[in-house]
Each structure stands twice: as C-alpha cells, then as structure tokens.
Amino acid sequence: MEFEIQKSRLIEELRQHGISERVLNAMKSIPRHLFVPEKEKKNAYADYPLPIGWGQTISAPHMVAIMCDILDIQDGMKILEIGAGSGYHAAVMAVLAGSGHVYAVERIEGLAQFARDNLKKAGITNVTVIVEDGSLGLAGYAPYDCISVACASPEILETLTDQLKKGGKLVIPVGKYFQELYLVTKTDGLKKEAKGGVVFVPLVGKKGFSDF
Ligand code: SAH
C-alpha cells in the first residue's frame, strides 16, 4: 500500500515534468520496488538512480521516462536495450511495446539473472535478457524499430545504427564522464538530435570504453 502511494506521487512528479500519459501509464503498471535490492526498497520510488550491485545503477525514473518518450515506442515494436541492469527500463518498454518484444543485452551475468528474476516477479513475459557485449548490438534479432542504450558510449555506434530498421530510432548517451543524450533517426541517412546532458555508467566493450 505504502509503495502504491509513493508510486502515485512519483507519477505525479513526472507528469509535472511533461512526460506523456502513455509512458506514465506504463510506469504506473510496473512495481519498481521489485527491481531494486532489498536495502534500496525504501527508495524505490525516489526520482534518482540507485545502486543495484556490481558497481552499476538503475537509472532515475525521469531518465527512463524521457528515453521512452523520445523513442515513441508503439505496440508491436521490436526493441533492443543495451544494459539490462535491473530489468526495470526493459519492463517499461515491454509494456509500451505490447504485442512486441524487448531484447535486453547485459554484459554482467549476475545482473542478467537479477533482471530475469525481477521481470518474472513483475509478470513481464515479452523481454528476453541475453548476456553479450552490447557494444556490438545483437545481430541475431536485427533489425530493430528502436534501440535504447542505458550506458555511456564513446560515440554514436555504427554497429547499432546498422541494426536499425529504416525509420527506426536509437537513443544513446555519448561521452565519457558526462554525456549528451542523442536521438538518432535512420532515414536515407542518419538524423542526429541532441536532447540534453545526462550521466550514465560506461558502456564497457569492444566498441565501448575499455579503460574503466
Ligand atoms: N537499464 C538498467 C540500468 C542500466 S545501468 C535498468 O533499468 O536497471 C547500465 C548497464 O549497462 C549496467 O548493468 C552495465 O553492466 C551494462 N553494460 C555496460 N556495458 C555493456 C555492454 N557492452 N554490453 C551490455 N551491457 C553493458
């Protein structure tokens, strides 16, 4: 009950920030407290990142909301997430994708299992969590309608834009310690729009950073 009240307050705060009703409804349907470690549950509905182990964090709710709104996820879409972490962001995208599917790639085996367990507890069935180096995308299920990158990349990765459908969208934080969030739309070329400053944990991998 207490969680429900805290969740309603968070949704109201996000509404004040101009998040769409579609994304707010998706977030309302996901119990975020099921996606954080036991000792962080009391903070599950606070609007800031929380530690999830292995030196990683679950993004702040407003960041998940903004990234979902930017991608304009529609029913039936096939989505790739790089950096599954707790599985929360994937869960919100899975609700928005409805009859579609989310492939969530995570490099840390323990976190991939954490995400799978959390998604199961939340009753989300249209997410597949895969242990891979997401800096290379996930060629096996490409092309995607949307790709959402939840870690900081050195650049807009061609490995990812190559795996987008025509008309598809990529959202990606670019930079080392501080990043600019980019929306990249694949038309005949690539349309790149800067969406503001953000801070994410690094993308570690072949096309990511190697020195963290
Ligand atoms: N979306 C997550 C938060 C992700 S934090 C959530 O909702 O909880 C970023 C995640 O990206 C971390 O779990 C980190 O391990 C992962 N990551 C970093 N580099 C990666 C790579 N090359 N491939 C896949 N995952 C990566």
PDB file of C-alpha atoms and ligand atoms in Angstrom:
ATOM      1  CA  MET A   1       0.000   0.000   0.000  1.00  0.00           C
ATOM      2  CA  GLU A   2       2.799   2.380   1.010  1.00  0.00           C
ATOM      3  CA  PHE A   3       4.554   1.582  -2.294  1.00  0.00           C
ATOM      4  CA  GLU A   4       1.359   2.424  -4.224  1.00  0.00           C
ATOM      5  CA  ILE A   5       1.170   5.848  -2.563  1.00  0.00           C
ATOM      6  CA  GLN A   6       4.857   6.514  -3.254  1.00  0.00           C
ATOM      7  CA  LYS A   7       4.404   5.394  -6.874  1.00  0.00           C
ATOM      8  CA  SER A   8       1.409   7.731  -7.368  1.00  0.00           C
ATOM      9  CA  ARG A   9       3.494  10.641  -6.038  1.00  0.00           C
ATOM     10  CA  LEU A  10       6.338   9.805  -8.409  1.00  0.00           C
ATOM     11  CA  ILE A  11       3.961   9.590 -11.390  1.00  0.00           C
ATOM     12  CA  GLU A  12       2.512  12.999 -10.456  1.00  0.00           C
ATOM     13  CA  GLU A  13       6.034  14.483 -10.301  1.00  0.00           C
ATOM     14  CA  LEU A  14       6.838  13.039 -13.732  1.00  0.00           C
ATOM     15  CA  ARG A  15       3.561  14.417 -15.120  1.00  0.00           C
ATOM     16  CA  GLN A  16       4.652  17.897 -13.949  1.00  0.00           C
ATOM     17  CA  HIS A  17       7.849  17.373 -15.986  1.00  0.00           C
ATOM     18  CA  GLY A  18       5.797  16.872 -19.146  1.00  0.00           C
ATOM     19  CA  ILE A  19       6.087  13.082 -19.578  1.00  0.00           C
ATOM     20  CA  SER A  20       3.351  11.666 -21.859  1.00  0.00           C
ATOM     21  CA  GLU A  21       0.300   9.903 -20.377  1.00  0.00           C
ATOM     22  CA  ARG A  22       1.202   6.740 -22.321  1.00  0.00           C
ATOM     23  CA  VAL A  23       4.592   6.477 -20.652  1.00  0.00           C
ATOM     24  CA  LEU A  24       3.151   7.445 -17.252  1.00  0.00           C
ATOM     25  CA  ASN A  25       0.578   4.645 -17.555  1.00  0.00           C
ATOM     26  CA  ALA A  26       3.280   2.125 -18.447  1.00  0.00           C
ATOM     27  CA  MET A  27       5.352   3.219 -15.423  1.00  0.00           C
ATOM     28  CA  LYS A  28       2.280   3.087 -13.199  1.00  0.00           C
ATOM     29  CA  SER A  29       1.828  -0.572 -14.143  1.00  0.00           C
ATOM     30  CA  ILE A  30       5.372  -1.598 -13.113  1.00  0.00           C
ATOM     31  CA  PRO A  31       6.247  -2.150  -9.426  1.00  0.00           C
ATOM     32  CA  ARG A  32       9.723  -0.546  -9.350  1.00  0.00           C
ATOM     33  CA  HIS A  33      10.359  -1.896  -5.816  1.00  0.00           C
ATOM     34  CA  LEU A  34      10.613  -5.398  -7.341  1.00  0.00           C
ATOM     35  CA  PHE A  35      13.634  -4.224  -9.390  1.00  0.00           C
ATOM     36  CA  VAL A  36      15.878  -2.876  -6.603  1.00  0.00           C
ATOM     37  CA  PRO A  37      17.918  -4.726  -3.950  1.00  0.00           C
ATOM     38  CA  GLU A  38      16.288  -5.288  -0.535  1.00  0.00           C
ATOM     39  CA  LYS A  39      18.082  -2.415   1.202  1.00  0.00           C
ATOM     40  CA  GLU A  40      17.062   0.100  -1.505  1.00  0.00           C
ATOM     41  CA  LYS A  41      13.350  -0.763  -1.492  1.00  0.00           C
ATOM     42  CA  LYS A  42      12.507   2.236   0.699  1.00  0.00           C
ATOM     43  CA  ASN A  43      13.924   4.468  -2.065  1.00  0.00           C
ATOM     44  CA  ALA A  44      12.347   2.582  -4.971  1.00  0.00           C
ATOM     45  CA  TYR A  45      10.030   5.471  -5.910  1.00  0.00           C
ATOM     46  CA  ALA A  46      12.509   8.309  -5.400  1.00  0.00           C
ATOM     47  CA  ASP A  47      13.498  10.075  -8.608  1.00  0.00           C
ATOM     48  CA  TYR A  48      17.235   9.318  -8.575  1.00  0.00           C
ATOM     49  CA  PRO A  49      19.486   6.394  -9.594  1.00  0.00           C
ATOM     50  CA  LEU A  50      20.015   3.551  -7.076  1.00  0.00           C
ATOM     51  CA  PRO A  51      22.843   1.008  -6.720  1.00  0.00           C
ATOM     52  CA  ILE A  52      21.961  -2.497  -7.985  1.00  0.00           C
ATOM     53  CA  GLY A  53      25.297  -4.223  -7.274  1.00  0.00           C
ATOM     54  CA  TRP A  54      28.365  -4.917  -9.454  1.00  0.00           C
ATOM     55  CA  GLY A  55      29.072  -1.137  -9.344  1.00  0.00           C
ATOM     56  CA  GLN A  56      26.029  -0.456 -11.563  1.00  0.00           C
ATOM     57  CA  THR A  57      22.872   1.618 -11.083  1.00  0.00           C
ATOM     58  CA  ILE A  58      19.211   1.572 -12.059  1.00  0.00           C
ATOM     59  CA  SER A  59      18.562   4.869 -13.887  1.00  0.00           C
ATOM     60  CA  ALA A  60      16.403   7.548 -12.283  1.00  0.00           C
ATOM     61  CA  PRO A  61      12.710   7.161 -13.169  1.00  0.00           C
ATOM     62  CA  HIS A  62      12.617  10.501 -15.060  1.00  0.00           C
ATOM     63  CA  MET A  63      15.501   9.289 -17.281  1.00  0.00           C
ATOM     64  CA  VAL A  64      13.638   6.068 -18.145  1.00  0.00           C
ATOM     65  CA  ALA A  65      10.523   8.143 -18.865  1.00  0.00           C
ATOM     66  CA  ILE A  66      12.341  10.663 -21.078  1.00  0.00           C
ATOM     67  CA  MET A  67      14.105   7.941 -23.085  1.00  0.00           C
ATOM     68  CA  CYS A  68      10.818   6.070 -23.639  1.00  0.00           C
ATOM     69  CA  ASP A  69       9.085   9.273 -24.739  1.00  0.00           C
ATOM     70  CA  ILE A  70      11.936  10.165 -27.118  1.00  0.00           C
ATOM     71  CA  LEU A  71      11.706   6.742 -28.808  1.00  0.00           C
ATOM     72  CA  ASP A  72       7.887   6.962 -29.122  1.00  0.00           C
ATOM     73  CA  ILE A  73       7.534   3.185 -28.619  1.00  0.00           C
ATOM     74  CA  GLN A  74       4.401   1.736 -30.233  1.00  0.00           C
ATOM     75  CA  ASP A  75       2.524  -1.557 -29.935  1.00  0.00           C
ATOM     76  CA  GLY A  76       4.177  -4.419 -31.799  1.00  0.00           C
ATOM     77  CA  MET A  77       7.664  -2.922 -31.975  1.00  0.00           C
ATOM     78  CA  LYS A  78      10.865  -4.959 -31.706  1.00  0.00           C
ATOM     79  CA  ILE A  79      13.226  -3.218 -29.312  1.00  0.00           C
ATOM     80  CA  LEU A  80      16.856  -3.691 -28.329  1.00  0.00           C
ATOM     81  CA  GLU A  81      18.128  -2.435 -24.983  1.00  0.00           C
ATOM     82  CA  ILE A  82      21.856  -2.238 -24.246  1.00  0.00           C
ATOM     83  CA  GLY A  83      22.443  -2.530 -20.491  1.00  0.00           C
ATOM     84  CA  ALA A  84      19.571  -4.505 -18.924  1.00  0.00           C
ATOM     85  CA  GLY A  85      20.796  -3.845 -15.349  1.00  0.00           C
ATOM     86  CA  SER A  86      17.802  -4.474 -13.067  1.00  0.00           C
ATOM     87  CA  GLY A  87      15.410  -5.042 -15.990  1.00  0.00           C
ATOM     88  CA  TYR A  88      13.192  -2.087 -14.970  1.00  0.00           C
ATOM     89  CA  HIS A  89      13.697   0.051 -18.069  1.00  0.00           C
ATOM     90  CA  ALA A  90      13.155  -3.023 -20.257  1.00  0.00           C
ATOM     91  CA  ALA A  91       9.909  -3.731 -18.368  1.00  0.00           C
ATOM     92  CA  VAL A  92       8.554  -0.235 -19.067  1.00  0.00           C
ATOM     93  CA  MET A  93       9.478  -0.544 -22.754  1.00  0.00           C
ATOM     94  CA  ALA A  94       7.891  -4.014 -22.874  1.00  0.00           C
ATOM     95  CA  VAL A  95       4.572  -2.602 -21.653  1.00  0.00           C
ATOM     96  CA  LEU A  96       4.745   0.157 -24.284  1.00  0.00           C
ATOM     97  CA  ALA A  97       5.618  -2.398 -26.999  1.00  0.00           C
ATOM     98  CA  GLY A  98       2.560  -4.519 -26.014  1.00  0.00           C
ATOM     99  CA  SER A  99       2.466  -7.372 -28.506  1.00  0.00           C
ATOM    100  CA  GLY A 100       6.076  -6.555 -29.462  1.00  0.00           C
ATOM    101  CA  HIS A 101       9.273  -7.765 -27.809  1.00  0.00           C
ATOM    102  CA  VAL A 102      12.289  -6.345 -25.975  1.00  0.00           C
ATOM    103  CA  TYR A 103      15.728  -7.947 -26.286  1.00  0.00           C
ATOM    104  CA  ALA A 104      17.822  -6.674 -23.366  1.00  0.00           C
ATOM    105  CA  VAL A 105      21.578  -7.255 -23.518  1.00  0.00           C
ATOM    106  CA  GLU A 106      23.707  -7.218 -20.345  1.00  0.00           C
ATOM    107  CA  ARG A 107      27.457  -7.885 -20.031  1.00  0.00           C
ATOM    108  CA  ILE A 108      27.393  -8.951 -16.350  1.00  0.00           C
ATOM    109  CA  GLU A 109      25.990 -12.449 -15.905  1.00  0.00           C
ATOM    110  CA  GLY A 110      24.850 -11.828 -12.293  1.00  0.00           C
ATOM    111  CA  LEU A 111      22.880  -8.736 -13.320  1.00  0.00           C
ATOM    112  CA  ALA A 112      21.303 -10.548 -16.272  1.00  0.00           C
ATOM    113  CA  GLN A 113      19.980 -13.145 -13.807  1.00  0.00           C
ATOM    114  CA  PHE A 114      18.836 -10.374 -11.433  1.00  0.00           C
ATOM    115  CA  ALA A 115      16.931  -8.762 -14.332  1.00  0.00           C
ATOM    116  CA  ARG A 116      15.331 -12.076 -15.370  1.00  0.00           C
ATOM    117  CA  ASP A 117      14.199 -12.782 -11.790  1.00  0.00           C
ATOM    118  CA  ASN A 118      12.779  -9.265 -11.395  1.00  0.00           C
ATOM    119  CA  LEU A 119      10.916  -9.407 -14.719  1.00  0.00           C
ATOM    120  CA  LYS A 120       9.415 -12.742 -13.723  1.00  0.00           C
ATOM    121  CA  LYS A 121       8.253 -11.356 -10.348  1.00  0.00           C
ATOM    122  CA  ALA A 122       6.662  -8.417 -12.182  1.00  0.00           C
ATOM    123  CA  GLY A 123       4.898 -10.789 -14.605  1.00  0.00           C
ATOM    124  CA  ILE A 124       6.596  -9.386 -17.725  1.00  0.00           C
ATOM    125  CA  THR A 125       6.852 -12.064 -20.409  1.00  0.00           C
ATOM    126  CA  ASN A 126       7.924 -10.137 -23.531  1.00  0.00           C
ATOM    127  CA  VAL A 127      11.528  -9.409 -22.526  1.00  0.00           C
ATOM    128  CA  THR A 128      14.479 -11.690 -23.277  1.00  0.00           C
ATOM    129  CA  VAL A 129      17.672 -10.929 -21.331  1.00  0.00           C
ATOM    130  CA  ILE A 130      20.848 -12.002 -23.118  1.00  0.00           C
ATOM    131  CA  VAL A 131      24.475 -11.922 -21.894  1.00  0.00           C
ATOM    132  CA  GLU A 132      26.533 -10.328 -24.680  1.00  0.00           C
ATOM    133  CA  ASP A 133      28.730  -7.344 -25.434  1.00  0.00           C
ATOM    134  CA  GLY A 134      26.008  -4.878 -26.404  1.00  0.00           C
ATOM    135  CA  SER A 135      28.531  -2.506 -27.994  1.00  0.00           C
ATOM    136  CA  LEU A 136      28.198  -4.851 -30.976  1.00  0.00           C
ATOM    137  CA  GLY A 137      24.395  -4.729 -30.846  1.00  0.00           C
ATOM    138  CA  LEU A 138      22.560  -8.053 -31.163  1.00  0.00           C
ATOM    139  CA  ALA A 139      22.721  -9.150 -34.790  1.00  0.00           C
ATOM    140  CA  GLY A 140      20.632 -12.297 -34.326  1.00  0.00           C
ATOM    141  CA  TYR A 141      17.318 -10.445 -33.941  1.00  0.00           C
ATOM    142  CA  ALA A 142      18.087  -7.321 -36.042  1.00  0.00           C
ATOM    143  CA  PRO A 143      16.745  -5.079 -37.493  1.00  0.00           C
ATOM    144  CA  TYR A 144      15.014  -3.222 -34.638  1.00  0.00           C
ATOM    145  CA  ASP A 145      12.359  -0.492 -34.531  1.00  0.00           C
ATOM    146  CA  CYS A 146      14.111   1.093 -31.564  1.00  0.00           C
ATOM    147  CA  ILE A 147      17.422   0.742 -29.737  1.00  0.00           C
ATOM    148  CA  SER A 148      17.806   2.170 -26.230  1.00  0.00           C
ATOM    149  CA  VAL A 149      21.299   2.419 -24.761  1.00  0.00           C
ATOM    150  CA  ALA A 150      21.432   2.683 -20.952  1.00  0.00           C
ATOM    151  CA  CYS A 151      25.200   3.235 -20.660  1.00  0.00           C
ATOM    152  CA  ALA A 152      27.616   5.931 -21.860  1.00  0.00           C
ATOM    153  CA  SER A 153      29.132   5.331 -25.293  1.00  0.00           C
ATOM    154  CA  PRO A 154      32.260   6.938 -26.785  1.00  0.00           C
ATOM    155  CA  GLU A 155      30.303   7.736 -29.968  1.00  0.00           C
ATOM    156  CA  ILE A 156      27.106   7.053 -31.931  1.00  0.00           C
ATOM    157  CA  LEU A 157      27.910   3.437 -32.767  1.00  0.00           C
ATOM    158  CA  GLU A 158      27.612   2.241 -36.346  1.00  0.00           C
ATOM    159  CA  THR A 159      27.218  -1.316 -35.003  1.00  0.00           C
ATOM    160  CA  LEU A 160      23.889  -0.096 -33.589  1.00  0.00           C
ATOM    161  CA  THR A 161      22.647   2.186 -36.390  1.00  0.00           C
ATOM    162  CA  ASP A 162      23.341  -0.696 -38.816  1.00  0.00           C
ATOM    163  CA  GLN A 163      20.866  -2.810 -36.827  1.00  0.00           C
ATOM    164  CA  LEU A 164      18.011  -0.266 -37.044  1.00  0.00           C
ATOM    165  CA  LYS A 165      15.121  -0.615 -39.478  1.00  0.00           C
ATOM    166  CA  LYS A 166      14.600   2.261 -41.900  1.00  0.00           C
ATOM    167  CA  GLY A 167      12.647   4.833 -39.893  1.00  0.00           C
ATOM    168  CA  GLY A 168      13.980   3.251 -36.696  1.00  0.00           C
ATOM    169  CA  LYS A 169      15.258   5.240 -33.718  1.00  0.00           C
ATOM    170  CA  LEU A 170      18.270   4.974 -31.430  1.00  0.00           C
ATOM    171  CA  VAL A 171      18.648   6.792 -28.122  1.00  0.00           C
ATOM    172  CA  ILE A 172      22.223   6.850 -26.816  1.00  0.00           C
ATOM    173  CA  PRO A 173      24.253   8.836 -24.231  1.00  0.00           C
ATOM    174  CA  VAL A 174      27.550   9.920 -25.835  1.00  0.00           C
ATOM    175  CA  GLY A 175      30.599  10.985 -23.804  1.00  0.00           C
ATOM    176  CA  LYS A 176      32.945   9.747 -21.100  1.00  0.00           C
ATOM    177  CA  TYR A 177      32.210  11.266 -17.647  1.00  0.00           C
ATOM    178  CA  PHE A 178      29.278  13.435 -18.731  1.00  0.00           C
ATOM    179  CA  GLN A 179      27.226  12.705 -21.806  1.00  0.00           C
ATOM    180  CA  GLU A 180      24.864  14.263 -24.316  1.00  0.00           C
ATOM    181  CA  LEU A 181      21.769  12.167 -24.965  1.00  0.00           C
ATOM    182  CA  TYR A 182      21.308  11.721 -28.719  1.00  0.00           C
ATOM    183  CA  LEU A 183      18.249  10.649 -30.666  1.00  0.00           C
ATOM    184  CA  VAL A 184      19.324   9.169 -33.996  1.00  0.00           C
ATOM    185  CA  THR A 185      16.642   8.515 -36.618  1.00  0.00           C
ATOM    186  CA  LYS A 186      17.541   6.325 -39.581  1.00  0.00           C
ATOM    187  CA  THR A 187      16.099   7.735 -42.797  1.00  0.00           C
ATOM    188  CA  ASP A 188      18.125   7.720 -46.024  1.00  0.00           C
ATOM    189  CA  GLY A 189      20.940   8.934 -43.802  1.00  0.00           C
ATOM    190  CA  LEU A 190      21.105   9.432 -40.032  1.00  0.00           C
ATOM    191  CA  LYS A 191      19.347  12.378 -38.418  1.00  0.00           C
ATOM    192  CA  LYS A 192      21.065  13.229 -35.088  1.00  0.00           C
ATOM    193  CA  GLU A 193      19.381  15.399 -32.443  1.00  0.00           C
ATOM    194  CA  ALA A 194      20.967  16.372 -29.099  1.00  0.00           C
ATOM    195  CA  LYS A 195      18.456  16.045 -26.251  1.00  0.00           C
ATOM    196  CA  GLY A 196      20.397  17.361 -23.247  1.00  0.00           C
ATOM    197  CA  GLY A 197      23.098  16.485 -20.726  1.00  0.00           C
ATOM    198  CA  VAL A 198      22.975  13.181 -18.800  1.00  0.00           C
ATOM    199  CA  VAL A 199      25.204  10.950 -16.623  1.00  0.00           C
ATOM    200  CA  PHE A 200      25.348   7.179 -17.163  1.00  0.00           C
ATOM    201  CA  VAL A 201      27.705   4.345 -16.175  1.00  0.00           C
ATOM    202  CA  PRO A 202      30.089   3.456 -19.049  1.00  0.00           C
ATOM    203  CA  LEU A 203      29.443   1.084 -21.932  1.00  0.00           C
ATOM    204  CA  VAL A 204      32.312  -1.381 -21.494  1.00  0.00           C
ATOM    205  CA  GLY A 205      33.103  -3.469 -24.529  1.00  0.00           C
ATOM    206  CA  LYS A 206      34.738  -3.838 -27.906  1.00  0.00           C
ATOM    207  CA  LYS A 207      33.189  -0.634 -29.310  1.00  0.00           C
ATOM    208  CA  GLY A 208      32.736   0.940 -25.890  1.00  0.00           C
ATOM    209  CA  PHE A 209      35.265   2.081 -23.299  1.00  0.00           C
ATOM    210  CA  SER A 210      37.977  -0.389 -22.325  1.00  0.00           C
ATOM    211  CA  ASP A 211      39.653   1.679 -19.610  1.00  0.00           C
ATOM    212  CA  PHE A 212      37.046   1.686 -16.824  1.00  0.00           C
TER     213      PHE A 212
HETATM  214  N1  SAH B   1      18.578  -0.180 -17.818  1.00  0.00           N
HETATM  215  C1  SAH B   1      19.020  -0.566 -16.494  1.00  0.00           C
HETATM  216  C2  SAH B   1      20.148   0.292 -15.962  1.00  0.00           C
HETATM  217  C3  SAH B   1      21.376   0.038 -16.690  1.00  0.00           C
HETATM  218  S1  SAH B   1      22.887   0.557 -15.961  1.00  0.00           S
HETATM  219  C4  SAH B   1      17.905  -0.640 -15.501  1.00  0.00           C
HETATM  220  O1  SAH B   1      16.753  -0.354 -15.842  1.00  0.00           O
HETATM  221  O2  SAH B   1      18.177  -1.048 -14.360  1.00  0.00           O
HETATM  222  C5  SAH B   1      23.894   0.151 -17.353  1.00  0.00           C
HETATM  223  C6  SAH B   1      24.115  -1.311 -17.554  1.00  0.00           C
HETATM  224  O3  SAH B   1      24.855  -1.454 -18.762  1.00  0.00           O
HETATM  225  C7  SAH B   1      24.933  -1.991 -16.461  1.00  0.00           C
HETATM  226  O4  SAH B   1      24.197  -3.054 -15.929  1.00  0.00           O
HETATM  227  C8  SAH B   1      26.178  -2.490 -17.202  1.00  0.00           C
HETATM  228  O5  SAH B   1      26.673  -3.726 -16.732  1.00  0.00           O
HETATM  229  C9  SAH B   1      25.661  -2.598 -18.622  1.00  0.00           C
HETATM  230  N2  SAH B   1      26.688  -2.576 -19.665  1.00  0.00           N
HETATM  231  C10 SAH B   1      27.817  -1.842 -19.754  1.00  0.00           C
HETATM  232  N3  SAH B   1      28.495  -2.132 -20.886  1.00  0.00           N
HETATM  233  C11 SAH B   1      27.773  -3.086 -21.540  1.00  0.00           C
HETATM  234  C12 SAH B   1      27.953  -3.804 -22.763  1.00  0.00           C
HETATM  235  N4  SAH B   1      28.996  -3.623 -23.560  1.00  0.00           N
HETATM  236  N5  SAH B   1      27.004  -4.704 -23.113  1.00  0.00           N
HETATM  237  C13 SAH B   1      25.922  -4.935 -22.317  1.00  0.00           C
HETATM  238  N6  SAH B   1      25.709  -4.290 -21.154  1.00  0.00           N
HETATM  239  C14 SAH B   1      26.614  -3.373 -20.761  1.00  0.00           C
END
